[in-house]
Coordinates of C-alpha atoms in Angstrom, one line a residue:
Chain A
M4 CA 0.0 0.0 0.0
T5 CA 1.7 3.1 -1.3
T6 CA 2.7 5.8 1.1
P7 CA 1.0 9.1 0.0
S8 CA 3.0 12.1 -1.2
Q9 CA 3.1 15.3 0.8
T10 CA 4.4 18.7 -0.2
V11 CA 8.1 19.5 0.2
G12 CA 7.0 22.7 2.0
P13 CA 8.9 26.0 2.1
F14 CA 11.7 24.9 4.6
F15 CA 13.7 22.2 2.7
G16 CA 16.4 24.7 1.8
Y17 CA 18.8 23.8 4.6
A18 CA 18.3 20.0 4.1
L19 CA 17.9 18.9 0.5
P20 CA 20.2 21.1 -1.6
Y21 CA 23.8 20.0 -1.4
E22 CA 27.1 21.6 -2.3
R23 CA 27.5 22.0 -6.1
G24 CA 24.3 20.0 -6.5
W25 CA 23.6 21.9 -9.8
E26 CA 27.0 20.9 -11.3
L27 CA 26.5 17.4 -12.8
V28 CA 29.9 17.9 -14.6
P29 CA 32.9 20.1 -13.8
E30 CA 33.2 23.4 -15.6
D31 CA 36.0 22.0 -17.9
H32 CA 34.0 18.9 -18.9
A33 CA 34.2 18.4 -22.7
G34 CA 30.8 19.1 -24.2
A35 CA 29.2 20.4 -21.0
I36 CA 25.9 22.2 -21.5
T37 CA 23.9 24.5 -19.2
V38 CA 20.2 24.1 -18.8
T39 CA 18.6 27.2 -17.2
G40 CA 15.2 28.8 -16.8
R41 CA 12.5 29.8 -14.4
V42 CA 9.7 28.2 -12.6
L43 CA 6.5 30.2 -12.9
D44 CA 3.0 29.9 -11.2
G45 CA -0.5 30.3 -12.7
A46 CA -0.2 34.1 -12.4
G47 CA 3.1 34.1 -14.3
E48 CA 4.9 34.9 -11.0
P49 CA 8.2 33.3 -10.2
V50 CA 8.2 30.4 -7.8
P51 CA 11.1 31.2 -5.4
D52 CA 10.8 28.1 -3.3
A53 CA 10.9 25.2 -5.7
L54 CA 13.5 22.4 -5.9
L55 CA 14.4 20.9 -9.2
E56 CA 16.0 17.5 -9.8
L57 CA 17.7 16.6 -13.0
W58 CA 18.3 13.0 -14.0
L59 CA 20.4 11.8 -16.9
G60 CA 19.3 8.1 -16.8
E61 CA 22.7 6.8 -15.5
T62 CA 24.4 7.5 -12.2
G63 CA 27.6 8.5 -13.9
T64 CA 31.3 7.9 -13.2
R65 CA 31.4 10.3 -10.1
G66 CA 28.3 9.0 -8.4
A67 CA 25.0 10.7 -7.9
L68 CA 26.0 13.0 -5.1
D69 CA 29.8 13.2 -5.4
R70 CA 31.1 16.3 -7.0
R71 CA 34.9 15.6 -6.6
G72 CA 37.2 15.1 -9.6
P73 CA 36.4 14.8 -13.3
G74 CA 33.6 12.9 -14.8
V75 CA 29.8 12.9 -14.7
S76 CA 27.2 12.8 -11.9
G77 CA 23.9 11.6 -13.4
F78 CA 21.8 13.4 -10.8
G79 CA 21.6 17.0 -9.7
R80 CA 19.5 19.3 -7.5
C81 CA 18.9 23.0 -7.7
P82 CA 16.6 25.2 -5.5
T83 CA 15.1 28.2 -7.3
A84 CA 16.4 31.7 -6.6
P85 CA 14.1 34.6 -5.6
D86 CA 13.4 35.2 -9.3
G87 CA 12.3 31.6 -9.8
G88 CA 15.5 30.9 -11.7
Y89 CA 17.5 27.6 -11.7
R90 CA 20.6 26.4 -13.5
F91 CA 22.2 23.0 -14.2
R92 CA 25.6 22.3 -15.8
T93 CA 25.4 18.8 -17.3
A94 CA 26.6 16.4 -19.8
R95 CA 24.5 15.6 -22.8
P96 CA 22.3 12.6 -22.1
A97 CA 22.3 9.5 -24.3
T98 CA 18.6 10.3 -25.0
P99 CA 17.3 13.4 -26.7
Y100 CA 15.9 14.5 -23.3
L101 CA 16.7 14.9 -19.6
A102 CA 14.2 14.0 -16.9
L103 CA 13.2 16.8 -14.6
L104 CA 11.3 16.7 -11.4
V105 CA 9.9 19.8 -9.7
F106 CA 9.0 20.0 -6.0
A107 CA 7.5 23.1 -4.3
R108 CA 5.4 24.4 -1.5
G109 CA 1.9 24.1 -2.9
L110 CA 2.7 21.0 -4.9
L111 CA 1.3 18.1 -3.0
R112 CA 3.3 15.8 -5.3
P113 CA 6.1 16.7 -7.7
V114 CA 5.6 17.3 -11.4
L115 CA 7.7 15.2 -13.8
T116 CA 8.6 16.5 -17.2
R117 CA 11.2 16.1 -19.9
V118 CA 13.7 18.7 -21.2
Y119 CA 14.2 18.0 -24.9
L120 CA 17.4 19.6 -26.1
E121 CA 16.3 19.5 -29.8
D122 CA 12.9 19.2 -31.4
V123 CA 13.4 15.8 -32.9
P124 CA 11.1 13.0 -34.0
D125 CA 10.2 11.3 -30.8
P126 CA 7.2 9.1 -29.6
L127 CA 6.2 11.5 -26.9
L128 CA 6.8 14.8 -28.8
D129 CA 5.0 13.4 -31.9
S130 CA 2.0 12.5 -29.8
L131 CA 1.4 16.2 -28.8
E132 CA -0.2 19.1 -30.5
P133 CA 2.3 21.8 -31.4
A134 CA 1.6 24.2 -28.5
L135 CA 2.1 21.4 -25.9
R136 CA 5.0 20.0 -27.8
A137 CA 6.7 23.3 -27.6
T138 CA 6.6 23.3 -23.8
L139 CA 9.0 20.4 -23.7
V140 CA 11.6 21.7 -26.1
A141 CA 14.4 23.9 -24.6
R142 CA 15.4 27.0 -26.5
A143 CA 19.1 27.0 -27.6
E144 CA 20.7 30.3 -26.5
G145 CA 24.2 30.7 -27.7
I146 CA 26.7 27.8 -27.5
G147 CA 25.8 25.1 -25.1
T148 CA 23.1 26.9 -23.2
Y149 CA 19.5 25.8 -23.2
R150 CA 16.6 27.7 -21.7
F151 CA 13.7 25.7 -20.3
D152 CA 10.9 27.4 -18.2
V153 CA 8.5 25.4 -16.1
R154 CA 5.0 26.8 -16.1
L155 CA 3.1 25.0 -13.4
Q156 CA -0.3 26.3 -14.4
G157 CA -2.2 28.4 -17.0
E158 CA -0.9 29.9 -20.3
G159 CA 1.9 27.8 -21.7
E160 CA 1.5 25.2 -19.0
T161 CA 4.3 22.7 -19.3
A162 CA 3.3 19.2 -20.3
F163 CA 3.7 17.0 -17.2
L164 CA 4.1 13.2 -17.4
E165 CA 3.2 10.1 -15.5
F166 CA 3.8 6.5 -16.4
Chain B
M4 CA -6.4 7.2 -4.9
T5 CA -3.4 7.3 -2.6
H6 CA -1.8 10.6 -3.5
P7 CA -3.4 14.0 -2.9
P8 CA -4.8 15.8 -6.0
Y9 CA -2.7 18.7 -7.1
L10 CA -5.5 21.1 -6.5
S11 CA -6.6 21.0 -2.9
P12 CA -8.1 24.4 -2.3
A13 CA -8.1 24.2 1.5
Y14 CA -4.3 24.3 1.2
R15 CA -4.1 27.7 -0.4
S16 CA -0.7 27.4 -2.0
T17 CA -2.1 24.8 -4.4
L18 CA -4.4 27.4 -6.1
L19 CA -1.8 29.0 -8.4
R20 CA 0.6 26.1 -8.5
A21 CA -1.5 23.0 -9.2
P22 CA -1.3 22.1 -12.9
S23 CA -4.7 22.4 -14.6
R24 CA -4.3 19.4 -16.9
P25 CA -3.8 15.9 -15.6
P26 CA -0.4 14.5 -16.4
L27 CA 0.1 12.8 -19.8
L28 CA 0.1 9.1 -19.3
L29 CA 3.2 7.7 -21.1
K30 CA 4.0 4.2 -22.2
A31 CA 7.4 3.1 -21.1
D32 CA 9.9 1.4 -23.3
P33 CA 13.3 0.0 -22.1
D34 CA 15.1 3.2 -23.1
T35 CA 12.9 5.3 -20.9
I36 CA 15.3 7.0 -18.5
E37 CA 12.5 7.6 -15.9
L38 CA 12.7 3.8 -15.2
T39 CA 16.2 4.2 -13.8
S40 CA 17.2 6.0 -10.6
P41 CA 20.4 7.2 -9.1
V42 CA 22.6 4.5 -7.3
F43 CA 24.2 5.8 -4.2
G44 CA 27.6 4.9 -2.8
H45 CA 28.4 4.5 0.9
H46 CA 31.3 6.9 0.5
E47 CA 28.7 9.6 -0.4
V48 CA 26.8 9.6 2.9
A49 CA 28.6 9.5 6.3
E50 CA 27.2 7.3 9.0
H51 CA 27.0 10.1 11.6
E52 CA 24.6 12.0 9.3
A53 CA 21.8 9.8 10.6
D54 CA 22.1 11.1 14.2
L55 CA 20.6 14.6 14.3
T56 CA 21.4 14.9 18.0
R57 CA 25.2 14.9 17.5
Q58 CA 25.7 17.6 14.9
H59 CA 26.7 20.3 17.4
S60 CA 28.8 20.7 20.5
G61 CA 25.9 20.1 22.9
E62 CA 22.8 18.0 23.0
P63 CA 19.6 19.5 21.6
L64 CA 16.6 20.2 23.9
G65 CA 13.5 18.0 23.5
E66 CA 12.4 14.4 23.6
R67 CA 15.0 12.1 22.1
I68 CA 13.5 9.6 19.7
T69 CA 14.6 7.1 17.1
V70 CA 12.8 6.8 13.8
S71 CA 13.3 3.6 11.9
G72 CA 11.7 1.5 9.3
R73 CA 12.0 0.0 5.9
I74 CA 11.8 1.4 2.4
L75 CA 9.8 -1.1 0.3
D76 CA 8.7 -1.3 -3.3
A77 CA 5.1 -2.0 -4.3
A78 CA 5.7 -5.7 -4.1
G79 CA 7.0 -5.4 -0.6
R80 CA 10.6 -6.0 -1.6
P81 CA 13.3 -3.9 0.2
V82 CA 14.8 -1.0 -1.6
R83 CA 18.5 -1.4 -0.8
N84 CA 21.2 1.3 -0.5
T85 CA 18.8 4.0 -1.3
L86 CA 19.0 7.6 0.0
V87 CA 16.6 8.6 2.8
E88 CA 16.7 12.3 3.8
I89 CA 14.8 13.9 6.6
W90 CA 14.3 17.5 7.9
Q91 CA 12.2 18.9 10.7
T92 CA 11.6 21.6 13.3
N93 CA 13.3 21.6 16.7
A94 CA 11.4 20.7 19.8
A95 CA 9.8 24.2 20.0
G96 CA 8.4 24.0 16.5
R97 CA 11.0 26.2 14.7
Y98 CA 12.9 25.3 11.6
A99 CA 16.6 26.3 11.3
H100 CA 15.6 28.2 8.1
P101 CA 15.8 31.9 7.6
V102 CA 12.3 32.1 6.2
D103 CA 10.7 30.6 9.3
R104 CA 9.4 33.6 11.4
H105 CA 7.6 31.6 14.1
P106 CA 8.5 33.3 17.4
A107 CA 9.7 30.1 19.0
P108 CA 13.4 29.7 20.1
L109 CA 16.0 28.3 17.8
D110 CA 18.2 25.6 19.4
P111 CA 21.9 26.1 18.8
N112 CA 22.4 22.4 19.2
F113 CA 19.8 21.3 16.6
T114 CA 19.7 21.8 12.8
G115 CA 17.2 19.2 12.0
A116 CA 18.5 17.7 8.8
G117 CA 19.8 14.1 8.4
R118 CA 20.3 11.4 5.8
C119 CA 21.3 7.8 5.5
L120 CA 21.3 4.9 3.1
T121 CA 19.1 1.9 3.6
D122 CA 20.8 -1.5 4.3
D123 CA 20.3 -4.8 2.5
D124 CA 16.8 -5.2 4.1
G125 CA 15.8 -1.7 3.1
R126 CA 16.1 -0.5 6.7
Y127 CA 17.0 3.0 7.8
R128 CA 17.3 4.5 11.3
F129 CA 17.6 8.1 12.6
V130 CA 18.2 9.5 16.0
T131 CA 16.6 12.8 16.5
I132 CA 14.3 14.8 18.8
K133 CA 10.5 15.0 18.6
P134 CA 9.6 18.0 16.5
G135 CA 7.0 20.6 17.6
A136 CA 3.8 21.8 16.1
Y137 CA 3.9 25.3 14.6
P138 CA 1.5 27.9 13.3
W139 CA 1.3 28.9 9.6
R140 CA -0.7 31.4 7.7
N141 CA -2.9 29.2 5.5
H142 CA -6.0 30.2 7.4
H143 CA -7.1 31.7 10.7
N144 CA -5.5 29.7 13.6
A145 CA -3.8 27.3 11.3
W146 CA -1.3 24.9 12.9
R147 CA 0.7 22.1 11.4
P148 CA 0.8 18.8 13.3
A149 CA 4.3 17.8 14.3
H150 CA 5.9 16.0 11.4
I151 CA 9.2 14.9 9.9
H152 CA 9.7 15.5 6.2
F153 CA 11.0 12.4 4.3
S154 CA 12.6 12.3 0.9
V155 CA 13.1 8.8 -0.6
F156 CA 14.4 7.4 -3.9
G157 CA 13.2 4.1 -5.4
T158 CA 14.7 2.1 -8.2
A159 CA 12.9 4.2 -10.9
F160 CA 12.8 8.0 -11.0
T161 CA 9.0 7.7 -11.3
Q162 CA 8.9 6.3 -7.7
R163 CA 10.6 9.4 -6.2
L164 CA 8.7 10.3 -3.1
V165 CA 8.7 13.3 -0.7
T166 CA 6.3 12.9 2.1
Q167 CA 5.7 13.8 5.8
M168 CA 5.7 11.5 8.8
Y169 CA 3.3 12.3 11.6
F170 CA 3.0 11.1 15.2
P171 CA 0.2 9.0 16.5
G172 CA -2.8 10.6 18.1
D173 CA -2.1 14.2 17.1
P174 CA -5.2 16.4 17.9
L175 CA -4.3 18.7 14.9
F176 CA -5.0 16.0 12.2
P177 CA -8.7 17.1 11.6
F178 CA -7.6 20.7 11.1
D179 CA -4.6 20.3 8.8
P180 CA -5.3 20.7 5.1
I181 CA -2.0 19.2 4.1
F182 CA -2.6 15.9 6.0
Q183 CA -6.3 16.1 4.9
S184 CA -5.3 16.5 1.2
V185 CA -4.9 12.8 1.0
P186 CA -8.5 11.8 0.2
D187 CA -8.5 8.2 1.4
P188 CA -8.6 7.9 5.3
A189 CA -6.8 4.6 5.1
A190 CA -4.0 6.2 3.0
R191 CA -3.7 9.1 5.5
E192 CA -3.1 6.5 8.3
R193 CA 0.0 5.4 6.4
L194 CA 1.5 8.8 7.0
I195 CA 1.4 8.2 10.8
A196 CA 4.4 6.5 12.5
A197 CA 3.7 3.8 15.1
F198 CA 5.1 4.0 18.6
D199 CA 7.2 0.8 19.0
I200 CA 8.2 -0.3 22.5
D201 CA 10.6 -2.8 21.0
A202 CA 12.4 0.0 19.1
T203 CA 12.4 2.1 22.3
E204 CA 15.7 2.1 24.1
P205 CA 15.6 1.9 27.9
E206 CA 16.8 5.0 29.7
W207 CA 17.5 6.6 26.4
A208 CA 14.9 7.2 23.6
L209 CA 11.4 6.4 22.5
G210 CA 11.2 4.5 19.3
Y211 CA 8.9 5.2 16.3
R212 CA 8.5 3.0 13.3
F213 CA 7.7 4.4 9.8
D214 CA 7.7 2.1 6.8
V215 CA 7.6 3.8 3.4
T216 CA 6.1 1.9 0.4
L217 CA 6.9 3.3 -3.0
G218 CA 4.6 3.2 -6.0
R219 CA 4.6 0.7 -8.8
T220 CA 7.0 1.2 -11.7
P221 CA 5.6 1.1 -15.2
M222 CA 7.4 -2.2 -15.8
E223 CA 5.6 -3.8 -12.8
D224 CA 2.3 -2.8 -14.3
S225 CA 3.0 -4.4 -17.6

């Protein structure tokens, strides 16, 4: 019998984030990319107390939590800033997408989505009408930087997933 | 329905944050990265991180307790070597977080965050102090029942669970919209730890047991 989910609340900030949690790869990692954006609520206002988790599908050579030395950590965590902003430095995944979980005060369970780095033929993307499809595709901004906003509710609401 | 709905109007913060569309139901294939989950190494989590009463030079104030249990998958199998993280208020109901303005004292000997990895039977164990109830501004005279936040990983990213563990017999249960957001009363009961005299250590600490069962993975469904 499954244990029910409860909100992460507003006070996780001294417990869940860990040092350099947003850096899945070191700065000098060949081919490193940055995924950045904001979390916005139904009024278009920033969500300053969300926690994002990024998952590459493999733990990576450094381990999920370990940030020492070269190589890849397949998991990362980033709390949002007062402007709702977050940032991850990561390796490119083997898939066209990264898995992203968002927790926040006011979310009684997390929302799960995918960050597609390119708009490519894909079973999920191809099943969506264009406006919804667009919410899952990050916007390339310069070399190696991708912008991906999470809109929890309302206009441009991100497509969230369950399995 | 085990989990609370996103929109639960009595908990006001859901009003502008609950997605308006239900999540898209995805079919899983073997390449689906959401079916995998981080694997944690014992070098990444130190053993002393599971004792929240020994993180400072002195002992924290409050009722010393142990909280232990198992992390299980939907079939009742142990989830081994998985990361369990907790955070909570001190005995007075105050979080060691700058945003918490509740005029209750901070305890210089208590931060209130801990973590550990489960063993081969899926067992975890923390030593901590019993957290306090505290007021919040959701509605007039709103108080949260004492609780410990839990964050747990399964073997699939889709099983990721953040929840709250409550204490038996709390008189605040009927008034708390977060606890009450779980629609099924039987499911709500699964959020309440059990007092366990066998886990209680004589002359030392009361023992509470809290088992966590994660959801099915898409592969288990098929």
